[in-house]
Coordinates of C-alpha atoms and ligand atoms in Angstrom, one line a residue:
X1481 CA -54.3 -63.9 4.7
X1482 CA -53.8 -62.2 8.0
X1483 CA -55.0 -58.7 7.2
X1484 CA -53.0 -56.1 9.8
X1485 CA -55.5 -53.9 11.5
X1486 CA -54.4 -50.6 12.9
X1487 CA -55.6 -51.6 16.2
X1488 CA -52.8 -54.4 16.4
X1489 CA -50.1 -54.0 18.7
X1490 CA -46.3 -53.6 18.1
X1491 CA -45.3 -57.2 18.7
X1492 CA -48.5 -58.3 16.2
X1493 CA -47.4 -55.6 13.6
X1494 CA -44.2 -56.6 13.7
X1495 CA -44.7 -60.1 13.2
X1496 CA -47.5 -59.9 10.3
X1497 CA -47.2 -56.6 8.5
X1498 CA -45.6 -57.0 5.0
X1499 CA -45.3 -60.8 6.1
X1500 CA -48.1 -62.5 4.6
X1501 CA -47.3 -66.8 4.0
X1502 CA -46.7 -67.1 0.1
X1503 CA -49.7 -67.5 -1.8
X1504 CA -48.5 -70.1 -4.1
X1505 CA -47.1 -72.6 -1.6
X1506 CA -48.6 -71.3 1.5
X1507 CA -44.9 -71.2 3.1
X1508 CA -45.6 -69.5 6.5
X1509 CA -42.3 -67.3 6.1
X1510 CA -42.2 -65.1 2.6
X1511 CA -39.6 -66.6 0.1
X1512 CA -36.5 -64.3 -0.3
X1513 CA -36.4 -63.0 -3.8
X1514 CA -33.0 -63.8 -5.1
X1515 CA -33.7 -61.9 -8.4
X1516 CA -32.0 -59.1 -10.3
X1517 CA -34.7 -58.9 -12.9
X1518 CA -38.4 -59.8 -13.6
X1519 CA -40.1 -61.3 -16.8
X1520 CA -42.7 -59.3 -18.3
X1521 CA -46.1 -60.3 -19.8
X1522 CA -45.0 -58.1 -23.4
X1523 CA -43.3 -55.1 -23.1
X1524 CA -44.0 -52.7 -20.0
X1525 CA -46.4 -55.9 -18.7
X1526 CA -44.8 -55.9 -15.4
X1527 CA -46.3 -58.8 -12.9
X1528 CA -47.3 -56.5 -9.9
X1529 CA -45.0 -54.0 -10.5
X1530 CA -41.5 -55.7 -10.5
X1531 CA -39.0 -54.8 -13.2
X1532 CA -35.3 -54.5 -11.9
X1533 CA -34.6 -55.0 -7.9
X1534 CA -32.9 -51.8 -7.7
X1535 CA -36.1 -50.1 -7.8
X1536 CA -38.1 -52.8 -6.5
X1537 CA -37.9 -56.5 -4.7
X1538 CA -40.9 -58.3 -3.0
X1539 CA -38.4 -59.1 -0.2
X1540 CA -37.0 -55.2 0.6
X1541 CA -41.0 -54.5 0.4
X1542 CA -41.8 -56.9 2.5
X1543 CA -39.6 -54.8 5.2
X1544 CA -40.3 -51.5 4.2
X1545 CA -43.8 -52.0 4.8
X1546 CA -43.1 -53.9 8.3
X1547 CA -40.8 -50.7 9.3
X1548 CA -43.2 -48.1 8.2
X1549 CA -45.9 -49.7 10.5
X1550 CA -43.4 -50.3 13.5
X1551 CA -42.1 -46.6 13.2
X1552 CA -45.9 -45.6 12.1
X1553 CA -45.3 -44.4 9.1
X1554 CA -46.6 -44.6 5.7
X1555 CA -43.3 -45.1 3.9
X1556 CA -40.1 -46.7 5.1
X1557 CA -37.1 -47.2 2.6
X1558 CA -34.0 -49.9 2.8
X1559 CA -30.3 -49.4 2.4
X1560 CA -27.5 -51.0 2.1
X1561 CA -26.0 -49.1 5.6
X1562 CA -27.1 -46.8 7.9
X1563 CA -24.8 -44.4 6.1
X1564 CA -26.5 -45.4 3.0
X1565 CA -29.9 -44.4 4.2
X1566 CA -29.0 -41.3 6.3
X1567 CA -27.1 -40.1 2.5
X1568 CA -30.3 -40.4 0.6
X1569 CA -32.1 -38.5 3.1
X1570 CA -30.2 -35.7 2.9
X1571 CA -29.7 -35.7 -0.5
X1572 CA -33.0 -35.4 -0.9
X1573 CA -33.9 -32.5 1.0
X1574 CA -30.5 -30.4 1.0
X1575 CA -29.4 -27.7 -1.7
X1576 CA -26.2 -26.2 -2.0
X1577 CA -26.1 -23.0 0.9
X1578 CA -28.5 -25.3 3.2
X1579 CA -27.1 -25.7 6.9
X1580 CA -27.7 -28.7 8.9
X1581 CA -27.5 -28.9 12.6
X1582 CA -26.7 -32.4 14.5
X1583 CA -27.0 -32.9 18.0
X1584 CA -23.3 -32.4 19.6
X1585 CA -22.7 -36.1 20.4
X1586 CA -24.3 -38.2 16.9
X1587 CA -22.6 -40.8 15.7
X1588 CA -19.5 -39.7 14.4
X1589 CA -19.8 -41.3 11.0
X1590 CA -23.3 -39.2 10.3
X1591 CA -21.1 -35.7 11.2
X1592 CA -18.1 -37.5 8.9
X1593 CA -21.0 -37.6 5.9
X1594 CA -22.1 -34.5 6.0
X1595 CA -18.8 -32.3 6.9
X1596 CA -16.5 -34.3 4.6
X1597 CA -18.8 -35.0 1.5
X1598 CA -22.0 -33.0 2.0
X1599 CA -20.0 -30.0 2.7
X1600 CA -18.1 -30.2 -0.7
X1601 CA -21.4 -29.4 -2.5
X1602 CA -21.8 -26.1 -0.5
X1603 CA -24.1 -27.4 2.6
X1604 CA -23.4 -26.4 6.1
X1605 CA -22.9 -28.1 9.3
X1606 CA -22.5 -27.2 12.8
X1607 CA -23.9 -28.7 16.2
X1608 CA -25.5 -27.8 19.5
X1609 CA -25.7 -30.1 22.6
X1610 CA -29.5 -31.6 21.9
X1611 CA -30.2 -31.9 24.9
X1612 CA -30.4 -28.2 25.6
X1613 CA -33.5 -26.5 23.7
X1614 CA -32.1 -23.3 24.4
X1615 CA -28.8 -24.3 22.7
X1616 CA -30.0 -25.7 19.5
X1617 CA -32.5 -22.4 19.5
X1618 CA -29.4 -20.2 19.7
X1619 CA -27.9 -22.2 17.1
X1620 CA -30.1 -22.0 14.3
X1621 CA -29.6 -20.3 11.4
X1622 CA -31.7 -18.9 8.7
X1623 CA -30.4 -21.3 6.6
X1624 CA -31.2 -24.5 8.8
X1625 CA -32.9 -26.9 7.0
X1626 CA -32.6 -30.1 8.6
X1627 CA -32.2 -30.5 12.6
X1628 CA -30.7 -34.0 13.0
X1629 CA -31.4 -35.7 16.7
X1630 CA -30.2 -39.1 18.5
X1631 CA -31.3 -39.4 21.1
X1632 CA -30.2 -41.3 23.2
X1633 CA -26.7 -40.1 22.1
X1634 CA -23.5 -42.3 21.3
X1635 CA -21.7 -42.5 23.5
X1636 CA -22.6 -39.9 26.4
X1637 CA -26.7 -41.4 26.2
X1638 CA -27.9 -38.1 26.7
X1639 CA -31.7 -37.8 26.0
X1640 CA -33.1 -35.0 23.7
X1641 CA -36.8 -33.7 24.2
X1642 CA -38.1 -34.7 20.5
X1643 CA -41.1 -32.6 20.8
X1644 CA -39.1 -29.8 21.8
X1645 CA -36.8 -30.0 18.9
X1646 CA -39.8 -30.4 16.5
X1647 CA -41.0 -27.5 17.9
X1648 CA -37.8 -25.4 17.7
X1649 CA -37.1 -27.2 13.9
X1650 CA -40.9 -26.5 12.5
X1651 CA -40.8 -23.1 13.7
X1652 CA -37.5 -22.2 11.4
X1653 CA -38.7 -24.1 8.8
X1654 CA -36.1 -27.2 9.0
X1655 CA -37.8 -30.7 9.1
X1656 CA -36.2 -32.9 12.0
X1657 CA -34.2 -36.4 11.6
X1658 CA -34.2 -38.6 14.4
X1659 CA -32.1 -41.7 14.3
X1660 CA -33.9 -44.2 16.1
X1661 CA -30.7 -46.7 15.9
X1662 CA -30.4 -46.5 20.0
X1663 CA -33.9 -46.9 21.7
X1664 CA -36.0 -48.3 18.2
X1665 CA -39.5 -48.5 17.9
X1666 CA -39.5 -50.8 20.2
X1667 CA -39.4 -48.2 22.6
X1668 CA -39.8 -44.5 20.7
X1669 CA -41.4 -43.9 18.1
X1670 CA -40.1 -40.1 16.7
X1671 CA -43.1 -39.7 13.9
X1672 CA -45.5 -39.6 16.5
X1673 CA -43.6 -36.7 18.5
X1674 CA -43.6 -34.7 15.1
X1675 CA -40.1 -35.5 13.5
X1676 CA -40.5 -35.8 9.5
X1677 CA -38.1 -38.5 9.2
X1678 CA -37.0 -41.4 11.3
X1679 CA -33.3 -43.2 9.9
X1680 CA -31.9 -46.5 11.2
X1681 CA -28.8 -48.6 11.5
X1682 CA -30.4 -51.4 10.7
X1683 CA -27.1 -53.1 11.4
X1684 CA -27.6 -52.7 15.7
X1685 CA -30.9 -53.8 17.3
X1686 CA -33.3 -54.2 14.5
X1687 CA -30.9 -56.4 12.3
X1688 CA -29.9 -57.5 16.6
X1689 CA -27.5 -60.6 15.6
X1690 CA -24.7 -59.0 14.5
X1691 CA -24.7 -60.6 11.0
X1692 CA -26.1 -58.0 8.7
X1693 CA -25.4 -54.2 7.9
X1694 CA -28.5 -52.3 6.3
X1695 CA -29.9 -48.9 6.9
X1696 CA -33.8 -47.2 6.7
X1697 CA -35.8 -43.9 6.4
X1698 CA -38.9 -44.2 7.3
X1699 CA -41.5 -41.0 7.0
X1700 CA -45.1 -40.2 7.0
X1701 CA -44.5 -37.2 5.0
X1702 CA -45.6 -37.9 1.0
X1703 CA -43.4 -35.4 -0.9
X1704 CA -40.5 -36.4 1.5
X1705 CA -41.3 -40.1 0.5
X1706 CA -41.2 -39.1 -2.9
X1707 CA -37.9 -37.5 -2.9
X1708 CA -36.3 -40.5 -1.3
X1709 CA -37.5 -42.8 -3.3
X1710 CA -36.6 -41.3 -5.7
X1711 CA -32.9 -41.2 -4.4
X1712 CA -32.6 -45.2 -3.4
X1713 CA -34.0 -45.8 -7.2
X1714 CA -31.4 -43.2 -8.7
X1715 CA -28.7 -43.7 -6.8
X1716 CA -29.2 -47.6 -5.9
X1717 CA -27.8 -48.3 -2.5
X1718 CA -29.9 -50.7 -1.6
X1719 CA -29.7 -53.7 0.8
X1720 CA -29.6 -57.7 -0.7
X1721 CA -33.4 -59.3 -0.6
X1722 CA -31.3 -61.8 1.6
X1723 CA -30.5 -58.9 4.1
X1724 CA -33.9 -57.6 3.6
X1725 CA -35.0 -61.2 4.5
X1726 CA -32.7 -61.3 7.4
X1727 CA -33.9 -57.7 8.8
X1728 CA -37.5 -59.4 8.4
X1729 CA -36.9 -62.2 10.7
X1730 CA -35.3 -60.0 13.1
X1731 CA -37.8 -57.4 13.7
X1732 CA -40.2 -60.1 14.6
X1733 CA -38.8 -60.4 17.6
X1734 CA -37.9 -56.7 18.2
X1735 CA -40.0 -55.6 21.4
X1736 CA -39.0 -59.1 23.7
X1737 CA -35.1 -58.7 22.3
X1738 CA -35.1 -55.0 23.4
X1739 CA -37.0 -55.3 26.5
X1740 CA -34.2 -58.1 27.5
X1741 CA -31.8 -55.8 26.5
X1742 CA -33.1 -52.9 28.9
X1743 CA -33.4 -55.2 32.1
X1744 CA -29.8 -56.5 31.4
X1745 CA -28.5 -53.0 30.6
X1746 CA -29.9 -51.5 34.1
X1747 CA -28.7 -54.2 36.4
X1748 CA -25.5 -54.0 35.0
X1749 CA -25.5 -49.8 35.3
X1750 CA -26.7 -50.0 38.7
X1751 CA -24.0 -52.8 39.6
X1752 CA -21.2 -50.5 38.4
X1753 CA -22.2 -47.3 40.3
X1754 CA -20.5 -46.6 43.2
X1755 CA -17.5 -49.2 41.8
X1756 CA -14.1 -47.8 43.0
X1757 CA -12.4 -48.2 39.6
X1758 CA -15.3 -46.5 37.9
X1759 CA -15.9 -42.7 38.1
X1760 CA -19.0 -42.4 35.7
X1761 CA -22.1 -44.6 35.1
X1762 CA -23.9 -43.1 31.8
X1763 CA -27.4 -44.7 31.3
X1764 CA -30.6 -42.9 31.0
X1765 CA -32.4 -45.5 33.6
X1766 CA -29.9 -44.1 36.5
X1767 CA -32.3 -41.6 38.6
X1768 CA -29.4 -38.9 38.6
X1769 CA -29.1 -39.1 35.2
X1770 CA -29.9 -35.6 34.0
X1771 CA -32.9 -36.4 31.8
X1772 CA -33.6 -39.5 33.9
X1773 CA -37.5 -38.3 34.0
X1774 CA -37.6 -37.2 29.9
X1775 CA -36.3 -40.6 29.2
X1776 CA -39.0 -42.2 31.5
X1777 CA -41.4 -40.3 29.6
X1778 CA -40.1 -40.6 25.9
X1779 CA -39.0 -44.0 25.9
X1780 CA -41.5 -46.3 26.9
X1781 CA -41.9 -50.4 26.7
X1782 CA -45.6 -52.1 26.4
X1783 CA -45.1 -52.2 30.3
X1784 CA -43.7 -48.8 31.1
X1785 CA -40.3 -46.9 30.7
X1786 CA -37.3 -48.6 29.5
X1787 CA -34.0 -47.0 29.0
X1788 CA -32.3 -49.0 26.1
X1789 CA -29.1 -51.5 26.4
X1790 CA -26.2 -49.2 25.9
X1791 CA -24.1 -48.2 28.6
X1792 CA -21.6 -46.1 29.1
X1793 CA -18.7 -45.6 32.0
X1794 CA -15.7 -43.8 32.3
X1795 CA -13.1 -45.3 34.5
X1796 CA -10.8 -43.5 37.3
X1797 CA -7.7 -45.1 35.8
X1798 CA -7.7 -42.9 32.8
X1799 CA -6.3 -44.3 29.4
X1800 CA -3.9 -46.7 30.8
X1801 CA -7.0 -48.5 32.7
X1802 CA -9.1 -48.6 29.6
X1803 CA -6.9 -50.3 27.9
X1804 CA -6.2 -52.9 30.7
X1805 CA -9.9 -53.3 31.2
X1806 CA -10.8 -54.4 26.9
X1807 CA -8.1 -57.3 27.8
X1808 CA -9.3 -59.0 31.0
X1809 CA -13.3 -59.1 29.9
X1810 CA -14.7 -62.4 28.8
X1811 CA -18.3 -61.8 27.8
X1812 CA -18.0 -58.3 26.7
X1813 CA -15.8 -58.8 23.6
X1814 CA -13.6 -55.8 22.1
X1815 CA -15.3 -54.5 18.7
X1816 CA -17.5 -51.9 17.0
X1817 CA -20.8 -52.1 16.7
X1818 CA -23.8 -52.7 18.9
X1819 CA -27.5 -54.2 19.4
X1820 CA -26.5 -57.9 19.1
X1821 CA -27.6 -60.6 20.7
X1822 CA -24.1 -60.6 22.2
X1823 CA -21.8 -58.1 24.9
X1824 CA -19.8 -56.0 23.6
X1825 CA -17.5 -53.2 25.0
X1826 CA -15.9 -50.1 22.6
X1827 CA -13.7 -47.6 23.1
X1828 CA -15.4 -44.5 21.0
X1829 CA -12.3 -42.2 21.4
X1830 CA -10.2 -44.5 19.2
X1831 CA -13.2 -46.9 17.6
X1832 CA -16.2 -45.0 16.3
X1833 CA -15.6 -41.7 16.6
X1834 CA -11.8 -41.7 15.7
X1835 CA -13.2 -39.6 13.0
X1836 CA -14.2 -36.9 15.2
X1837 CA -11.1 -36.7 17.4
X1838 CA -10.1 -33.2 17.8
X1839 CA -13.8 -31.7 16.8
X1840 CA -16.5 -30.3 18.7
X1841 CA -17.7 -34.3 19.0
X1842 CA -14.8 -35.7 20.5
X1843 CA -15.4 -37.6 23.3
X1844 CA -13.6 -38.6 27.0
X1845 CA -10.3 -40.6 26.5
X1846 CA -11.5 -42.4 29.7
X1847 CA -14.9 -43.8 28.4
X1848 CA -15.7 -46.6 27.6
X1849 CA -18.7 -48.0 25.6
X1850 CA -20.9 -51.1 26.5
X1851 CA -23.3 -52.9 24.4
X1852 CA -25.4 -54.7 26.6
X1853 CA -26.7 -58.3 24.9
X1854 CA -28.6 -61.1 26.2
X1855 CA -26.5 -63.3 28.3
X1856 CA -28.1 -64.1 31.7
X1857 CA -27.4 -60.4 33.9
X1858 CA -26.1 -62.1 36.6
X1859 CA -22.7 -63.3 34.1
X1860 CA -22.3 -59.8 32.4
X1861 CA -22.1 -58.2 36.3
X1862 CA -19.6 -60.9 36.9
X1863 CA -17.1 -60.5 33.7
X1864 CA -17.3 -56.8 34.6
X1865 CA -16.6 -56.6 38.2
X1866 CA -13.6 -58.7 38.1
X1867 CA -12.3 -57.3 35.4
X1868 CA -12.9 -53.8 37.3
X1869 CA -11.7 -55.3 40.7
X1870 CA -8.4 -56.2 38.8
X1871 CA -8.0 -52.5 37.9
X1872 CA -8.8 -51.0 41.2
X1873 CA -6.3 -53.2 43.0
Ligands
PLP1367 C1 -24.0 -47.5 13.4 C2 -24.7 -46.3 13.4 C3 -25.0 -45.5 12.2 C4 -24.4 -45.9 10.9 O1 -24.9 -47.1 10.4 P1 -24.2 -48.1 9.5 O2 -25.1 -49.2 9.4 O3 -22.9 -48.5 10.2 O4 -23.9 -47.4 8.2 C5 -25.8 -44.4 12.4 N1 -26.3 -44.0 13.5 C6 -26.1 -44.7 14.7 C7 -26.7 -44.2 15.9 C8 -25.3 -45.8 14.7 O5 -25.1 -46.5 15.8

């Protein structure tokens, strides 16, 4: 049995917590548990605590406990989404009256969930720019229970000071959410800047092959644990064992995915600035990007500061150009999603946060989103400039 230690690193906890060989065949990789039910020994005679795999499977275990470790945790929960998991968590801690207040640029999807079904059962939403401690201070209310940050921010990659906000939450009395979906463990890890709650898209980097969708909380808070838990039994949205199995696999090779990723992202950032069709490079590892030395600080490789794979530009041709650009890329391939193995390029305005058009989270019509994968840096800079060169000309 390869016991974890605490001392172990991320790339050892990753690869061996909750990921012991089976003890009956000594398979090196944990069977997936294709069950719905277990037999019991006589009534209530459950075989190490397995009755029904809503409330429990040895293969979502097996992942919760390799995401508590990697987020440092002591409890980590899966879900069928992100959604799924970022639902339970608020159902959890929110009352009718409650107000929660989200970052100005989250995912549109988390501000749908809240403002379109939270809000029926008399919770509050509203939203601050993140990245301005000042702003979210102003913006508090006595009311605010939950201060949701994600940072760094779809699609604009602005970078919010977590210990700030914990400060700024604590002090009111609201615990603070970050959704690590953007920079992972891999690179941030929000529990140990004081947030009460990490949540995941398991879906992008973690799940990284673009063949799953699953979702996490992961917390190092008890009663909170409690309370969710006692939501993902209740309620049931939980992810497959063969996703959980999936998510598993993936996360062992977390750190080396992301830090590929990261190099890829800032070549191709710095390969676009300065472009003529281009008016806006957004990526956190850009020295004039304006947190450019919080992100250095906050998000930080087993070799130093890394800056995640998304990337973000906004192009001088306005609309019409967007549009012309999504049709002459090869590698960078027109869809949703992110944190695959594979380029991909969205347009948020009309993609994933068509939901928020016409809010306070709407974003530029001229932006454009990229997901940075791991094809060789050199290609990606090459499908991108002469798709650009075709614009500017
Ligand atoms: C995709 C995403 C979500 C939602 O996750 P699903 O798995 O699609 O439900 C939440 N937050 C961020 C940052 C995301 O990118």
């Amino acid at each position: 049995m390869t016991e974890p230690r605490a001392s172990d690193g991320f790339s050892t906890r990753a690869i061996h917590d909750g990921q012991s060989f089976d003890p009956r065949t000594g398979a090196v990789i944990p069977p997936i548990f294709m069950t719905s039910t277990f037999v019991q020994d006589g009534i209530g005679g459950f075989r190490d605590g397995y009755e029904y795999s809503r409330g429990g499977n040895p293969s979502r275990d097996a992942l919760q406990q390799q995401l508590a470790s990697l987020e440092g945790g002591t409890h980590a929960f899966a879900f069928g989404s992100g959604l799924a998991a970022e639902d339970a968590l608020l159902r959890a801690v929110l009352q009718p009256g409650d107000h929660v207040l989200m970052g100005n640029d989250v995912y549109g999807g988390t501000h749908r969930l809240v403002s379109q079904i939270h809000a029926k059962w008399g919770v509050e939403i509203s939203t601050a720019d993140a990245s301005d401690l000042d702003a979210v201070l102003a913006s508090i209310r006595p009311n605010t229970k939950v201060l949701w940050v994600e940072t760094p921010s779809n699609p604009l990659m602005k970078v919010a000071d977590i210990a700030g906000l914990v400060e700024l939450g604590h002090a009111a009395g609201a615990i603070v959410v970050a959704d690590n979906t953007f920079a992972t463990p891999a690179l941030q890890q929000p529990l140990a800047l004081g947030a009460d709650a990490v949540v995941h898209s398991t879906t992008k980097y973690i799940g990284g092959h673009s063949d799953l969708v699953g979702g996490a909380v992961v917390t190092a808070d008890a009663s909170l644990a409690e309370s969710v838990g006692f939501q993902q039994f209740a309620v049931g949205a939980v992810n497959s064992p063969f996703d959980a199995w999936l998510t598993s696999r993936s996360l062992k090779t977390l750190a080396v995915r992301v830090e590929r990723h990261c190099s890829n992202a800032q070549a191709v950032a710095e390969a676009l600035v300065g472009h003529p069709a281009v008016s806006a490079v957004h990526y956190p590892g850009l020295p004039d990007h304006p947190q450019h030395a919080l992100a250095a600080r906050q998000m930080r490789g087993a070799a130093g500061p890394l800056f995640g794979g998304m990337v973000s530009i906004q192009l001088a041709g306005g609309v019409d150009a967007v549009h012309e650009l999504v049709g002459r890329t090869r590698l960078f391939q027109l869809a949703e999603s992110l944190g695959g193995i594979e380029s991909l390029v969205c347009y948020p305005s009309e993609m994933t946060h068509a939901s928020v058009k016409g809010t306070e989270l709407a974003v530029p019509e001229d932006l454009l989103r990229l997901s940075v994968g791991l094809e060789e840096a050199d290609d990606l800079i090459a499908d991108l400039t002469q798709a650009l060169d075709s614009l500017a000309t």
